[in-house]
Amino acid sequence: MVIGGGPSRCAAGRSATIRLPPGDPAWGEALGLLQAGFLVSARIGLSARSFMRDILRFEDEYIEGAVSTVFIDSKPVDDIDAAVVVDGSLLALSAAMPGLVGAVMRRKSPYSSFRKAISYSSPLAGPKAEGRGEGLVRVKLFNSVMRDRGRDLLSRGILVAEAQARSLGAASGASSAVASGDEEGLVFLQVLEG
Amino acid sequence: MDTLLRIDVGAAKGPSVNKEPIGAYAGMGGRALTSAVVAKEVPPLCHALGPENKLVIAPGLLSGTAAGQSGRLSIGAKSPLTGGIKESNAGGQAAQVLARLGYACIVLEGKPRNDDLYTIVITKDGVKIEVDNSLKMLGNYDLIDKLRKVYGEKAAYISIGPAGEMKLTAASIACTDMELHPTRHAGRGGLGAVMGSKGVKVIILDDEGCKMREPKDPEKFKAANKVWIEGLKKHPVTGGGLPSFGTNVLTNIINEAGGFPVNNFSSGQFAGASKISGESQAALMTARGGQPTHGCHRGCVIQCSGIYNDAQGKYLSKQAEYETVWAHGANCGIDDLDTIQMLDRLDDDIGIDTIEMGVTIGIAMDAGLIKFGDKEGAINLLKEVGKGTPLGRIIGCGAGMTGKAFGVERVAVVKNQALPAYDPRAINGIGVTYATTPMGADHTAGYAIATNILKVGGFVDPLKPEGQIELSRNLQIATAAIDSTGMCLFIAFAVLDQPETFQALIDLLNAFYGLSLTGDDVTALGKSVLTSERNFNKAAGFTKEDDRLPMFFTRDPIAPHNQVFAVKDEELDKVFNW
Ligand code: SF4
């Protein structure tokens, strides 16, 4: 199941499509939705690696080479094959970060002892946990992961709060594209170039 | 670079200038040199603002050469904030210019005989010291605007603002960047107050007519520099994350980890983090015609220090760094980049440490002086510092002083210096460094350097996490060594991950000085710097009880992980067992 497919669309009360020219400053706000966090309706029980590969459509080399820092529910993950994404999980993805604490947060960091009190420890063995139905997962993309993968995800559609979609609609001058209604409700939002 | 420039501001007939051969300090640069001079020449029990204290300003071993990233300036003294030894370093143009002028360091000593304010001008032709009382209480921006008309656009300026003149214990020393903005500060430890106590407002460095420093082996140096620069450019952090987003790229990550202190260290995650993140900052800067990718000195390859324009597209400040964004942002409940950037500008203008000010304003908010999130209130409090009102002087003397004045228990300081932007309850390991570094709580004291490559204290197996004590020790040793080269600490990542880049750094040093240093020599250098700093502090009255975090860190858990700092005192006492 990929985002932009049926379940994501169904989880939203309504949907909206916003078109932005390539250099439009509103892209800043659109990508900002990804760092603040968006929802994905997807198969759950996948390992963090499988979630990135099958749901977010990251290639293996990209996961291995670029996504050096992974959090599940604010806990830094070392083993992305053992870490499991469940219904309600918050998955945050980042490149390698500077500074001692940036290094500490990296997967399999030689400095992981610095944060052992908060490190992720998997309650379930990854592969066995797969195939547990659909659920809602919150995803955040930071820094170069947001920059590299953001437009692709936006073009396939993400679930965001209606207020967020309307704010982007207003920034892009396309406010009418997003119907007003329940601010708390979810909107399946696609942002397309053009 | 084999001359020591000694200026006695208390000499009988006005400031005297003495040029000495470097002598016993030969082979040292940066922090190794500042700490060696302070440890040897400053009585540990002296008052930091008294005639016995000395302000030592030293470029690094490779500053003034063609080596990329080599423009870090170290400034050392006994700190009026911590009461211990201090080295604080800054980017900007000054280190390169001072090194090309041939000076290993400037030592300001003595006590002026009256209230006159001095300018010191250093060129290839010599040193000129003049009284200029028209500069009194000028902010750093106005000061440089005035001086650049006289001394030109090519000079580098090292100056203090009103905070330094008032000898506030959080005062910083500013260095100008490539555009002559006074934005790069030796911020920590109140060294601006020491410069103020010497009556020196500004040191103007002009290297016109001076050449780039020549290596002993130019061919080897050139080859090593090529590998060095390629290494920095190809690494995802030094070649990607830092240039694109600046150091504030850390906000989202540390916030996600629950280690981003909010509202004076009362929580570990900030709801407004994505509004003030490096990603948002870079997008806003681009939209306003600023420049996210920009260096603080010529020869910087990484270029993490952008230019931030206001809503009208006019220059406001440099791109605030991660620690500043945290201190003035999340720690004060403020989620507005324009406010944070204005506070950054005011800090630079007044000449005061951004980390200390953010933590202090957070404490003032905790005390109820203003509310958390009060943007105008925060700006006004900082302006009080610049004006020198009684309240401003309390705030300008930092977190410890303000906590006492307003009866706040939750005061995040070690050795009276405010903690930077990482909560040690979520990241216990950094708490070990905060507690034990001779510098007072300092995130750069144990930066990520290649402990594996250096094999400091034995090989660290990357798959088998070592103890936090051992790692903190190794990182502090390696950092002390790197601080002596004049290299910006952000090289750490490329050096950490790429053995050939680390080797290129050693090769640069060897080719420049005709040496044959090994990783072991670098380790020995780091250890000797730390040992002399610890000995100074011991003689100044510090005991192992000073190597502790405030008790609330071990008592009050922090959300979202509900952890406390759990490293035992006995463990902390082992950090310097070597
Ligand atoms: S990396 Fe950043 S702090 Fe370091 S020298 Fe370059 S601009 Fe300055």
PDB file of C-alpha atoms in Angstrom, chain B residues 65-315:
ATOM      1  CA  THR B  65      47.692  29.427   5.689  1.00  0.00           C
ATOM      2  CA  ALA B  66      45.862  28.206   2.612  1.00  0.00           C
ATOM      3  CA  ALA B  67      44.400  25.304   4.611  1.00  0.00           C
ATOM      4  CA  GLY B  68      40.630  25.283   4.319  1.00  0.00           C
ATOM      5  CA  GLN B  69      38.604  25.962   7.469  1.00  0.00           C
ATOM      6  CA  SER B  70      41.597  27.222   9.483  1.00  0.00           C
ATOM      7  CA  GLY B  71      40.315  30.602  10.674  1.00  0.00           C
ATOM      8  CA  ARG B  72      39.301  29.931  14.248  1.00  0.00           C
ATOM      9  CA  LEU B  73      40.552  32.404  16.869  1.00  0.00           C
ATOM     10  CA  SER B  74      41.064  31.287  20.473  1.00  0.00           C
ATOM     11  CA  ILE B  75      40.742  33.761  23.325  1.00  0.00           C
ATOM     12  CA  GLY B  76      41.693  32.795  26.859  1.00  0.00           C
ATOM     13  CA  ALA B  77      41.859  34.249  30.378  1.00  0.00           C
ATOM     14  CA  LYS B  78      40.659  33.533  33.874  1.00  0.00           C
ATOM     15  CA  SER B  79      36.890  33.752  33.454  1.00  0.00           C
ATOM     16  CA  PRO B  80      34.912  36.277  35.480  1.00  0.00           C
ATOM     17  CA  LEU B  81      31.859  34.061  35.019  1.00  0.00           C
ATOM     18  CA  THR B  82      33.253  30.704  36.133  1.00  0.00           C
ATOM     19  CA  GLY B  83      36.286  31.781  38.157  1.00  0.00           C
ATOM     20  CA  GLY B  84      38.268  29.125  36.296  1.00  0.00           C
ATOM     21  CA  ILE B  85      40.399  29.023  33.176  1.00  0.00           C
ATOM     22  CA  LYS B  86      38.616  29.810  29.926  1.00  0.00           C
ATOM     23  CA  GLU B  87      39.145  29.359  26.243  1.00  0.00           C
ATOM     24  CA  SER B  88      36.432  30.620  23.984  1.00  0.00           C
ATOM     25  CA  ASN B  89      36.797  30.591  20.220  1.00  0.00           C
ATOM     26  CA  ALA B  90      35.289  32.487  17.344  1.00  0.00           C
ATOM     27  CA  GLY B  91      35.208  32.487  13.577  1.00  0.00           C
ATOM     28  CA  GLY B  92      35.445  35.615  11.454  1.00  0.00           C
ATOM     29  CA  GLN B  93      38.459  37.082   9.736  1.00  0.00           C
ATOM     30  CA  ALA B  94      40.682  37.910  12.718  1.00  0.00           C
ATOM     31  CA  ALA B  95      42.610  34.648  13.110  1.00  0.00           C
ATOM     32  CA  GLN B  96      43.773  34.600   9.486  1.00  0.00           C
ATOM     33  CA  VAL B  97      44.864  38.245   9.578  1.00  0.00           C
ATOM     34  CA  LEU B  98      46.613  38.019  12.948  1.00  0.00           C
ATOM     35  CA  ALA B  99      48.522  34.925  11.832  1.00  0.00           C
ATOM     36  CA  ARG B 100      49.610  36.583   8.580  1.00  0.00           C
ATOM     37  CA  LEU B 101      50.842  39.555  10.586  1.00  0.00           C
ATOM     38  CA  GLY B 102      53.209  37.079  12.209  1.00  0.00           C
ATOM     39  CA  TYR B 103      51.859  36.947  15.737  1.00  0.00           C
ATOM     40  CA  ALA B 104      51.375  33.702  17.624  1.00  0.00           C
ATOM     41  CA  CYS B 105      49.324  35.621  20.162  1.00  0.00           C
ATOM     42  CA  ILE B 106      48.487  38.969  21.707  1.00  0.00           C
ATOM     43  CA  VAL B 107      48.633  39.192  25.503  1.00  0.00           C
ATOM     44  CA  LEU B 108      46.790  42.086  27.145  1.00  0.00           C
ATOM     45  CA  GLU B 109      47.944  42.533  30.725  1.00  0.00           C
ATOM     46  CA  GLY B 110      47.941  44.992  33.605  1.00  0.00           C
ATOM     47  CA  LYS B 111      45.265  47.453  34.606  1.00  0.00           C
ATOM     48  CA  PRO B 112      44.749  50.871  33.038  1.00  0.00           C
ATOM     49  CA  ARG B 113      45.474  53.848  35.216  1.00  0.00           C
ATOM     50  CA  ASN B 114      42.314  55.726  34.316  1.00  0.00           C
ATOM     51  CA  ASP B 115      39.004  55.341  32.466  1.00  0.00           C
ATOM     52  CA  ASP B 116      40.333  55.986  28.979  1.00  0.00           C
ATOM     53  CA  LEU B 117      39.257  53.643  26.223  1.00  0.00           C
ATOM     54  CA  TYR B 118      41.938  52.380  23.849  1.00  0.00           C
ATOM     55  CA  THR B 119      42.088  51.278  20.249  1.00  0.00           C
ATOM     56  CA  ILE B 120      44.991  49.073  19.225  1.00  0.00           C
ATOM     57  CA  VAL B 121      45.947  49.086  15.558  1.00  0.00           C
ATOM     58  CA  ILE B 122      48.270  46.346  14.328  1.00  0.00           C
ATOM     59  CA  THR B 123      49.753  46.471  10.833  1.00  0.00           C
ATOM     60  CA  LYS B 124      52.913  45.120   9.231  1.00  0.00           C
ATOM     61  CA  ASP B 125      54.587  48.376  10.242  1.00  0.00           C
ATOM     62  CA  GLY B 126      53.914  47.997  13.920  1.00  0.00           C
ATOM     63  CA  VAL B 127      51.477  48.559  16.761  1.00  0.00           C
ATOM     64  CA  LYS B 128      49.743  51.844  17.528  1.00  0.00           C
ATOM     65  CA  ILE B 129      47.699  52.380  20.680  1.00  0.00           C
ATOM     66  CA  GLU B 130      45.473  55.424  20.971  1.00  0.00           C
ATOM     67  CA  VAL B 131      42.880  56.791  23.345  1.00  0.00           C
ATOM     68  CA  ASP B 132      39.468  57.235  21.737  1.00  0.00           C
ATOM     69  CA  ASN B 133      36.812  58.014  24.285  1.00  0.00           C
ATOM     70  CA  SER B 134      34.322  58.843  21.531  1.00  0.00           C
ATOM     71  CA  LEU B 135      33.805  55.110  21.208  1.00  0.00           C
ATOM     72  CA  LYS B 136      32.491  54.696  24.746  1.00  0.00           C
ATOM     73  CA  MET B 137      29.341  52.574  25.028  1.00  0.00           C
ATOM     74  CA  LEU B 138      28.994  52.171  21.280  1.00  0.00           C
ATOM     75  CA  GLY B 139      27.332  48.964  20.184  1.00  0.00           C
ATOM     76  CA  ASN B 140      29.485  46.696  18.024  1.00  0.00           C
ATOM     77  CA  TYR B 141      27.560  47.548  14.834  1.00  0.00           C
ATOM     78  CA  ASP B 142      27.911  51.332  15.238  1.00  0.00           C
ATOM     79  CA  LEU B 143      31.502  50.911  16.336  1.00  0.00           C
ATOM     80  CA  ILE B 144      32.505  48.991  13.225  1.00  0.00           C
ATOM     81  CA  ASP B 145      30.525  51.346  10.956  1.00  0.00           C
ATOM     82  CA  LYS B 146      32.517  54.221  12.384  1.00  0.00           C
ATOM     83  CA  LEU B 147      35.901  52.503  12.288  1.00  0.00           C
ATOM     84  CA  ARG B 148      35.654  51.017   8.809  1.00  0.00           C
ATOM     85  CA  LYS B 149      35.577  54.553   7.395  1.00  0.00           C
ATOM     86  CA  VAL B 150      38.954  55.165   9.021  1.00  0.00           C
ATOM     87  CA  TYR B 151      40.683  51.794   8.845  1.00  0.00           C
ATOM     88  CA  GLY B 152      39.100  50.405   5.752  1.00  0.00           C
ATOM     89  CA  GLU B 153      37.154  47.433   4.537  1.00  0.00           C
ATOM     90  CA  LYS B 154      40.024  44.979   4.531  1.00  0.00           C
ATOM     91  CA  ALA B 155      40.898  45.144   8.218  1.00  0.00           C
ATOM     92  CA  ALA B 156      39.589  42.640  10.765  1.00  0.00           C
ATOM     93  CA  TYR B 157      38.169  43.998  14.013  1.00  0.00           C
ATOM     94  CA  ILE B 158      38.100  42.395  17.475  1.00  0.00           C
ATOM     95  CA  SER B 159      35.866  44.449  19.741  1.00  0.00           C
ATOM     96  CA  ILE B 160      33.638  44.678  22.781  1.00  0.00           C
ATOM     97  CA  GLY B 161      30.215  46.278  23.089  1.00  0.00           C
ATOM     98  CA  PRO B 162      28.679  48.043  26.084  1.00  0.00           C
ATOM     99  CA  ALA B 163      28.472  44.757  28.044  1.00  0.00           C
ATOM    100  CA  GLY B 164      32.257  44.385  27.942  1.00  0.00           C
ATOM    101  CA  GLU B 165      32.802  47.993  28.944  1.00  0.00           C
ATOM    102  CA  MET B 166      30.429  47.489  31.887  1.00  0.00           C
ATOM    103  CA  LYS B 167      32.386  44.313  32.731  1.00  0.00           C
ATOM    104  CA  LEU B 168      29.260  42.175  32.820  1.00  0.00           C
ATOM    105  CA  THR B 169      30.194  38.573  33.375  1.00  0.00           C
ATOM    106  CA  ALA B 170      28.389  37.304  30.261  1.00  0.00           C
ATOM    107  CA  ALA B 171      30.113  39.808  27.945  1.00  0.00           C
ATOM    108  CA  SER B 172      31.556  38.457  24.708  1.00  0.00           C
ATOM    109  CA  ILE B 173      34.298  39.515  22.298  1.00  0.00           C
ATOM    110  CA  ALA B 174      33.191  40.140  18.710  1.00  0.00           C
ATOM    111  CA  CYS B 175      35.127  39.390  15.529  1.00  0.00           C
ATOM    112  CA  THR B 176      34.029  40.775  12.206  1.00  0.00           C
ATOM    113  CA  ASP B 177      33.023  38.483   9.368  1.00  0.00           C
ATOM    114  CA  MET B 178      33.743  38.928   5.662  1.00  0.00           C
ATOM    115  CA  GLU B 179      31.180  41.747   5.333  1.00  0.00           C
ATOM    116  CA  LEU B 180      32.537  43.490   8.466  1.00  0.00           C
ATOM    117  CA  HIS B 181      29.509  42.601  10.517  1.00  0.00           C
ATOM    118  CA  PRO B 182      30.506  41.987  14.156  1.00  0.00           C
ATOM    119  CA  THR B 183      28.744  38.640  14.223  1.00  0.00           C
ATOM    120  CA  ARG B 184      31.311  36.054  15.277  1.00  0.00           C
ATOM    121  CA  HIS B 185      31.797  35.987  19.026  1.00  0.00           C
ATOM    122  CA  ALA B 186      34.035  34.375  21.569  1.00  0.00           C
ATOM    123  CA  GLY B 187      30.885  34.196  23.579  1.00  0.00           C
ATOM    124  CA  ARG B 188      31.334  31.994  26.553  1.00  0.00           C
ATOM    125  CA  GLY B 189      32.740  32.817  29.953  1.00  0.00           C
ATOM    126  CA  GLY B 190      32.594  36.608  30.030  1.00  0.00           C
ATOM    127  CA  LEU B 191      35.907  37.292  28.291  1.00  0.00           C
ATOM    128  CA  GLY B 192      34.480  40.584  26.984  1.00  0.00           C
ATOM    129  CA  ALA B 193      34.551  41.803  30.587  1.00  0.00           C
ATOM    130  CA  VAL B 194      38.263  40.986  30.808  1.00  0.00           C
ATOM    131  CA  MET B 195      38.916  43.001  27.625  1.00  0.00           C
ATOM    132  CA  GLY B 196      36.829  45.788  29.158  1.00  0.00           C
ATOM    133  CA  SER B 197      38.874  45.636  32.359  1.00  0.00           C
ATOM    134  CA  LYS B 198      41.964  46.262  30.239  1.00  0.00           C
ATOM    135  CA  GLY B 199      40.326  49.390  28.800  1.00  0.00           C
ATOM    136  CA  VAL B 200      40.574  48.084  25.237  1.00  0.00           C
ATOM    137  CA  LYS B 201      37.537  48.683  23.038  1.00  0.00           C
ATOM    138  CA  VAL B 202      38.890  47.326  19.794  1.00  0.00           C
ATOM    139  CA  ILE B 203      41.886  45.704  18.165  1.00  0.00           C
ATOM    140  CA  ILE B 204      42.179  46.504  14.466  1.00  0.00           C
ATOM    141  CA  LEU B 205      44.215  44.092  12.395  1.00  0.00           C
ATOM    142  CA  ASP B 206      45.346  45.011   8.906  1.00  0.00           C
ATOM    143  CA  ASP B 207      47.547  42.546   7.018  1.00  0.00           C
ATOM    144  CA  GLU B 208      48.030  44.633   3.909  1.00  0.00           C
ATOM    145  CA  GLY B 209      51.443  43.847   2.489  1.00  0.00           C
ATOM    146  CA  CYS B 210      51.647  40.536   4.376  1.00  0.00           C
ATOM    147  CA  LYS B 211      51.811  37.215   2.592  1.00  0.00           C
ATOM    148  CA  MET B 212      50.013  33.967   3.149  1.00  0.00           C
ATOM    149  CA  ARG B 213      52.058  31.853   5.584  1.00  0.00           C
ATOM    150  CA  GLU B 214      54.377  29.529   3.690  1.00  0.00           C
ATOM    151  CA  PRO B 215      54.570  25.832   4.494  1.00  0.00           C
ATOM    152  CA  LYS B 216      57.916  24.076   5.016  1.00  0.00           C
ATOM    153  CA  ASP B 217      56.929  21.551   2.357  1.00  0.00           C
ATOM    154  CA  PRO B 218      54.662  23.343  -0.129  1.00  0.00           C
ATOM    155  CA  GLU B 219      54.065  20.312  -2.367  1.00  0.00           C
ATOM    156  CA  LYS B 220      52.983  18.024   0.442  1.00  0.00           C
ATOM    157  CA  PHE B 221      50.899  20.813   1.948  1.00  0.00           C
ATOM    158  CA  LYS B 222      49.108  21.446  -1.309  1.00  0.00           C
ATOM    159  CA  ALA B 223      48.387  17.758  -1.771  1.00  0.00           C
ATOM    160  CA  ALA B 224      47.109  17.389   1.798  1.00  0.00           C
ATOM    161  CA  ASN B 225      44.923  20.474   1.441  1.00  0.00           C
ATOM    162  CA  LYS B 226      43.336  19.027  -1.688  1.00  0.00           C
ATOM    163  CA  VAL B 227      42.407  15.800   0.117  1.00  0.00           C
ATOM    164  CA  TRP B 228      41.254  17.839   3.088  1.00  0.00           C
ATOM    165  CA  ILE B 229      38.909  20.067   1.103  1.00  0.00           C
ATOM    166  CA  GLU B 230      37.576  17.171  -0.963  1.00  0.00           C
ATOM    167  CA  GLY B 231      36.845  15.310   2.268  1.00  0.00           C
ATOM    168  CA  LEU B 232      34.893  18.241   3.692  1.00  0.00           C
ATOM    169  CA  LYS B 233      32.941  18.706   0.471  1.00  0.00           C
ATOM    170  CA  LYS B 234      31.954  15.094  -0.015  1.00  0.00           C
ATOM    171  CA  HIS B 235      30.675  14.394   3.504  1.00  0.00           C
ATOM    172  CA  PRO B 236      26.879  14.672   3.895  1.00  0.00           C
ATOM    173  CA  VAL B 237      27.131  16.885   6.987  1.00  0.00           C
ATOM    174  CA  THR B 238      29.964  19.235   6.063  1.00  0.00           C
ATOM    175  CA  GLY B 239      29.106  19.209   2.365  1.00  0.00           C
ATOM    176  CA  GLY B 240      25.308  19.027   2.642  1.00  0.00           C
ATOM    177  CA  GLY B 241      23.442  19.537   5.927  1.00  0.00           C
ATOM    178  CA  LEU B 242      25.506  22.427   7.289  1.00  0.00           C
ATOM    179  CA  PRO B 243      25.746  24.506   4.108  1.00  0.00           C
ATOM    180  CA  SER B 244      22.068  24.019   3.270  1.00  0.00           C
ATOM    181  CA  PHE B 245      20.498  24.617   6.657  1.00  0.00           C
ATOM    182  CA  GLY B 246      23.196  25.940   9.028  1.00  0.00           C
ATOM    183  CA  THR B 247      23.758  24.559  12.510  1.00  0.00           C
ATOM    184  CA  ASN B 248      20.093  25.131  13.299  1.00  0.00           C
ATOM    185  CA  VAL B 249      19.444  21.970  11.296  1.00  0.00           C
ATOM    186  CA  LEU B 250      19.729  20.386  14.749  1.00  0.00           C
ATOM    187  CA  THR B 251      16.512  21.899  16.128  1.00  0.00           C
ATOM    188  CA  ASN B 252      14.172  19.304  14.637  1.00  0.00           C
ATOM    189  CA  ILE B 253      16.430  16.422  15.609  1.00  0.00           C
ATOM    190  CA  ILE B 254      17.120  17.368  19.205  1.00  0.00           C
ATOM    191  CA  ASN B 255      13.465  18.274  19.650  1.00  0.00           C
ATOM    192  CA  GLU B 256      12.429  14.916  18.223  1.00  0.00           C
ATOM    193  CA  ALA B 257      14.770  13.207  20.678  1.00  0.00           C
ATOM    194  CA  GLY B 258      13.092  15.010  23.569  1.00  0.00           C
ATOM    195  CA  GLY B 259      16.352  16.702  24.512  1.00  0.00           C
ATOM    196  CA  PHE B 260      15.385  20.262  23.489  1.00  0.00           C
ATOM    197  CA  PRO B 261      14.862  22.179  26.740  1.00  0.00           C
ATOM    198  CA  VAL B 262      11.705  24.291  26.779  1.00  0.00           C
ATOM    199  CA  ASN B 263      10.597  27.093  29.140  1.00  0.00           C
ATOM    200  CA  ASN B 264      13.691  27.083  31.319  1.00  0.00           C
ATOM    201  CA  PHE B 265      14.381  23.357  31.180  1.00  0.00           C
ATOM    202  CA  SER B 266      10.879  22.335  32.209  1.00  0.00           C
ATOM    203  CA  SER B 267      10.139  20.078  29.217  1.00  0.00           C
ATOM    204  CA  GLY B 268      12.096  18.370  26.430  1.00  0.00           C
ATOM    205  CA  GLN B 269       9.923  19.033  23.381  1.00  0.00           C
ATOM    206  CA  PHE B 270       8.715  22.301  21.910  1.00  0.00           C
ATOM    207  CA  ALA B 271       5.439  22.518  20.013  1.00  0.00           C
ATOM    208  CA  GLY B 272       6.815  25.351  17.876  1.00  0.00           C
ATOM    209  CA  ALA B 273      10.051  23.586  16.873  1.00  0.00           C
ATOM    210  CA  SER B 274       9.243  23.289  13.178  1.00  0.00           C
ATOM    211  CA  LYS B 275       8.562  27.040  13.025  1.00  0.00           C
ATOM    212  CA  ILE B 276      12.086  27.873  14.183  1.00  0.00           C
ATOM    213  CA  SER B 277      13.984  24.961  12.625  1.00  0.00           C
ATOM    214  CA  GLY B 278      16.937  25.326  10.272  1.00  0.00           C
ATOM    215  CA  GLU B 279      14.721  24.101   7.456  1.00  0.00           C
ATOM    216  CA  SER B 280      12.198  26.929   8.048  1.00  0.00           C
ATOM    217  CA  GLN B 281      14.985  29.442   8.637  1.00  0.00           C
ATOM    218  CA  ALA B 282      16.709  28.563   5.350  1.00  0.00           C
ATOM    219  CA  ALA B 283      13.415  28.751   3.405  1.00  0.00           C
ATOM    220  CA  LEU B 284      12.636  32.163   4.898  1.00  0.00           C
ATOM    221  CA  MET B 285      16.129  33.457   4.242  1.00  0.00           C
ATOM    222  CA  THR B 286      15.961  32.393   0.619  1.00  0.00           C
ATOM    223  CA  ALA B 287      12.510  33.935   0.162  1.00  0.00           C
ATOM    224  CA  ARG B 288      13.784  37.247   1.574  1.00  0.00           C
ATOM    225  CA  GLY B 289      16.886  37.363  -0.582  1.00  0.00           C
ATOM    226  CA  GLY B 290      19.251  36.344   2.213  1.00  0.00           C
ATOM    227  CA  GLN B 291      21.889  33.688   1.828  1.00  0.00           C
ATOM    228  CA  PRO B 292      21.656  30.374   3.681  1.00  0.00           C
ATOM    229  CA  THR B 293      25.055  29.190   2.435  1.00  0.00           C
ATOM    230  CA  HIS B 294      27.793  31.593   3.416  1.00  0.00           C
ATOM    231  CA  GLY B 295      31.092  31.453   5.295  1.00  0.00           C
ATOM    232  CA  CYS B 296      32.134  33.469   8.341  1.00  0.00           C
ATOM    233  CA  HIS B 297      35.670  33.874   7.021  1.00  0.00           C
ATOM    234  CA  ARG B 298      37.546  33.512   3.764  1.00  0.00           C
ATOM    235  CA  GLY B 299      38.702  29.956   3.252  1.00  0.00           C
ATOM    236  CA  CYS B 300      35.693  28.350   4.906  1.00  0.00           C
ATOM    237  CA  VAL B 301      34.678  25.357   2.834  1.00  0.00           C
ATOM    238  CA  ILE B 302      31.629  24.297   4.846  1.00  0.00           C
ATOM    239  CA  GLN B 303      29.874  27.696   4.947  1.00  0.00           C
ATOM    240  CA  CYS B 304      27.290  27.179   7.683  1.00  0.00           C
ATOM    241  CA  SER B 305      26.763  30.843   8.506  1.00  0.00           C
ATOM    242  CA  GLY B 306      24.086  32.464   6.347  1.00  0.00           C
ATOM    243  CA  ILE B 307      22.745  35.996   6.126  1.00  0.00           C
ATOM    244  CA  TYR B 308      19.296  36.722   7.558  1.00  0.00           C
ATOM    245  CA  ASN B 309      17.242  39.602   6.165  1.00  0.00           C
ATOM    246  CA  ASP B 310      14.170  41.135   7.775  1.00  0.00           C
ATOM    247  CA  ALA B 311      10.712  41.158   6.189  1.00  0.00           C
ATOM    248  CA  GLN B 312      11.743  44.168   4.074  1.00  0.00           C
ATOM    249  CA  GLY B 313      14.733  42.279   2.687  1.00  0.00           C
ATOM    250  CA  LYS B 314      17.234  44.343   4.684  1.00  0.00           C
ATOM    251  CA  TYR B 315      20.157  42.753   6.559  1.00  0.00           C
TER     252      TYR B 315
END
